[in-house]
Short mmCIF file of C-alpha atoms in Angstrom, two decimals:
data_model
loop_
_atom_site.label_atom_id
_atom_site.label_comp_id
_atom_site.label_asym_id
_atom_site.label_seq_id
_atom_site.Cartn_x
_atom_site.Cartn_y
_atom_site.Cartn_z
CA UNK A 1 -35.83 -25.86 98.44
CA UNK A 2 -33.23 -27.28 96.03
CA UNK A 3 -30.12 -25.41 95.16
CA UNK A 4 -30.12 -23.98 91.61
CA UNK A 5 -26.40 -24.75 91.39
CA UNK A 6 -26.76 -28.25 91.87
CA UNK A 7 -28.93 -28.31 88.80
CA UNK A 8 -26.63 -26.69 86.37
CA UNK A 9 -24.35 -30.06 85.62
CA UNK A 10 -27.28 -32.22 85.12
CA UNK A 11 -28.42 -29.47 82.64
CA UNK A 12 -25.23 -29.25 80.86
CA UNK A 13 -25.07 -32.81 80.38
CA UNK A 14 -28.65 -32.72 78.89
CA UNK A 15 -27.81 -30.25 76.44
CA UNK A 16 -24.61 -31.84 75.50
CA UNK A 17 -25.80 -35.11 74.38
CA UNK A 18 -28.59 -34.01 71.74
CA UNK A 19 -25.80 -31.42 70.65
CA UNK A 20 -23.20 -34.41 69.98
CA UNK A 21 -25.84 -36.60 68.20
CA UNK A 22 -27.04 -33.47 65.79
CA UNK A 23 -23.56 -32.80 64.80
CA UNK A 24 -22.95 -36.92 64.33
CA UNK A 25 -25.91 -37.10 62.19
CA UNK A 26 -24.49 -33.91 60.01
CA UNK A 27 -21.18 -35.55 59.63
CA UNK A 28 -23.07 -38.92 58.75
CA UNK A 29 -25.31 -37.14 56.14
CA UNK A 30 -22.17 -35.09 54.38
CA UNK A 31 -20.28 -38.30 54.28
CA UNK A 32 -23.16 -40.04 52.41
CA UNK A 33 -23.82 -37.03 50.33
CA UNK A 34 -20.13 -37.42 49.10
CA UNK A 35 -20.22 -41.03 48.78
CA UNK A 36 -23.21 -40.71 46.53
CA UNK A 37 -21.90 -37.93 44.25
CA UNK A 38 -18.45 -40.22 43.75
CA UNK A 39 -20.73 -42.93 42.93
CA UNK A 40 -22.69 -40.81 40.15
CA UNK A 41 -19.41 -39.66 38.78
CA UNK A 42 -17.94 -42.73 38.54
CA UNK A 43 -20.93 -44.39 36.71
CA UNK A 44 -20.75 -41.50 34.16
CA UNK A 45 -17.06 -42.10 33.67
CA UNK A 46 -17.50 -45.69 33.30
CA UNK A 47 -20.43 -44.96 30.36
CA UNK A 48 -18.35 -42.54 28.78
CA UNK A 49 -15.49 -45.38 28.55
CA UNK A 50 -18.04 -47.83 27.35
CA UNK A 51 -19.12 -45.44 24.87
CA UNK A 52 -15.43 -44.41 23.68
CA UNK A 53 -15.05 -48.17 23.51
CA UNK A 54 -18.03 -48.71 21.27
CA UNK A 55 -17.02 -46.07 19.18
CA UNK A 56 -13.55 -47.76 18.65
CA UNK A 57 -15.37 -51.27 17.85
CA UNK A 58 -17.49 -49.66 15.24
CA UNK A 59 -14.34 -48.07 13.35
CA UNK A 60 -12.61 -51.51 13.57
CA UNK A 61 -15.28 -52.92 11.55
CA UNK A 62 -15.34 -50.30 8.96
CA UNK A 63 -11.32 -50.90 8.52
CA UNK A 64 -12.18 -54.59 8.30
CA UNK A 65 -14.87 -53.90 5.73
CA UNK A 66 -12.39 -51.94 3.87
CA UNK A 67 -10.04 -54.98 4.09
CA UNK A 68 -12.65 -57.28 2.97
CA UNK A 69 -13.82 -55.21 -0.07
CA UNK A 70 -10.10 -54.97 -1.23
CA UNK A 71 -9.96 -58.86 -0.86
CA UNK A 72 -13.30 -59.39 -2.96
CA UNK A 73 -15.69 -57.56 -4.46
CA UNK A 74 -18.71 -60.08 -4.17
CA UNK A 75 -21.04 -58.05 -1.86
CA UNK A 76 -24.64 -57.88 -2.71
CA UNK A 77 -26.65 -54.46 -3.60
CA UNK A 78 -29.43 -55.42 -0.94
CA UNK A 79 -29.95 -52.87 1.78
CA UNK A 80 -27.96 -52.96 5.34
CA UNK A 81 -29.83 -53.55 8.26
CA UNK A 82 -27.01 -53.69 11.24
CA UNK A 83 -29.80 -54.62 13.53
CA UNK A 84 -30.08 -58.24 11.67
CA UNK A 85 -28.37 -61.08 13.27
CA UNK A 86 -25.11 -61.73 11.66
CA UNK A 87 -25.61 -63.97 8.61
CA UNK A 88 -29.25 -62.86 8.22
CA UNK A 89 -28.34 -61.89 4.79
CA UNK A 90 -24.72 -62.35 2.82
CA UNK A 91 -23.83 -58.63 3.48
CA UNK A 92 -24.21 -58.74 7.08
CA UNK A 93 -21.55 -60.31 9.57
CA UNK A 94 -20.47 -60.32 13.15
CA UNK A 95 -16.64 -59.10 13.91
CA UNK A 96 -15.67 -60.44 17.59
CA UNK A 97 -13.13 -58.26 19.24
CA UNK A 98 -12.55 -59.54 22.65
CA UNK A 99 -15.19 -58.61 24.96
CA UNK A 100 -16.67 -55.95 22.20
CA UNK A 101 -18.36 -56.91 19.25
CA UNK A 102 -19.24 -55.18 15.85
CA UNK A 103 -21.88 -56.12 13.29
CA UNK A 104 -20.96 -54.97 10.11
CA UNK A 105 -22.98 -54.47 6.90
CA UNK A 106 -22.00 -54.05 3.10
CA UNK A 107 -24.02 -52.67 0.56
CA UNK A 108 -22.43 -52.38 -3.22
CA UNK A 109 -23.70 -49.81 -5.82
CA UNK A 110 -22.25 -49.94 -9.29
CA UNK A 111 -22.08 -46.46 -10.98
CA UNK A 112 -20.72 -45.56 -14.20
CA UNK A 113 -17.11 -44.69 -13.31
CA UNK A 114 -16.61 -46.14 -9.85
CA UNK A 115 -17.92 -48.62 -7.35
CA UNK A 116 -19.47 -47.37 -4.06
CA UNK A 117 -19.59 -49.14 -1.16
CA UNK A 118 -21.95 -48.21 1.83
CA UNK A 119 -20.60 -49.78 5.07
CA UNK A 120 -22.48 -49.70 8.43
CA UNK A 121 -20.85 -50.66 11.54
CA UNK A 122 -22.42 -50.91 14.97
CA UNK A 123 -19.98 -51.26 17.70
CA UNK A 124 -21.27 -52.90 21.04
CA UNK A 125 -19.83 -53.14 24.31
CA UNK A 126 -21.78 -54.19 27.29
CA UNK A 127 -25.01 -52.77 26.13
CA UNK A 128 -23.52 -49.35 25.07
CA UNK A 129 -23.82 -49.02 21.00
CA UNK A 130 -22.18 -46.73 18.47
CA UNK A 131 -22.86 -46.98 15.00
CA UNK A 132 -21.17 -45.41 12.24
CA UNK A 133 -21.65 -45.13 8.17
CA UNK A 134 -18.92 -44.81 5.56
CA UNK A 135 -19.20 -44.86 2.03
CA UNK A 136 -16.25 -46.01 0.46
CA UNK A 137 -15.42 -45.59 -3.37
CA UNK A 138 -13.48 -48.01 -5.18
CA UNK A 139 -11.80 -47.59 -8.55
CA UNK A 140 -12.20 -50.54 -10.48
CA UNK A 141 -9.21 -50.12 -12.67
CA UNK A 142 -6.62 -49.37 -10.00
CA UNK A 143 -8.64 -51.34 -7.08
CA UNK A 144 -8.20 -48.66 -4.65
CA UNK A 145 -10.67 -48.28 -2.14
CA UNK A 146 -10.73 -44.94 -0.24
CA UNK A 147 -13.39 -43.58 2.44
CA UNK A 148 -15.09 -40.74 1.16
CA UNK A 149 -17.41 -39.68 4.02
CA UNK A 150 -18.05 -41.27 7.49
CA UNK A 151 -20.32 -40.11 10.16
CA UNK A 152 -22.25 -41.47 13.14
CA UNK A 153 -25.76 -42.66 12.58
CA UNK A 154 -28.11 -42.06 15.50
CA UNK A 155 -30.54 -44.62 16.75
#
C-alpha cells in the first residue's frame, strides 16, 4: 500500500502550476485591456486635435479672404463650391498653411446700399475637414469690411 502522505507534496505542485498560469493569463489580459483603452483614448484625442487644427485653417481662410476683399473687389457673382479644385473658378483658391490647407471661395452680391461677400472656407488637416461660411459686408463709401455672420457648415 502507498502512503497517502507521500502523495500530498506531488498534488500540491500539480495545483500550484495551473493557479500560477491562470493568474498570469489574468494579469496579461488586464495589461492588454489597459493598452487597448489607452490606444483608443489617444486616437480620439488625436482626432480632436486634428479637428481643431482644421477649424483653425478654415478661420485663417476667412481672414485671408477678408484681406483679399479689402485689397480688391473683383470677385464674380458665381456660386461657391469649395469641393472644386482650386482654380476651377476664378472665385476659388487654395491657401497652403504649412501641413494644412484651406480652400476658399468668395461670392460677391451687390445690393442697393452695400456689397455682401459670401465666403466659404474649407480647412483640411490629414483628411479631417471643417468648413466655415461667413457673410462679410462691405460699405462702398468707407471701404470697411466687417463680418456679419459666421457659422460652421456641416457636410
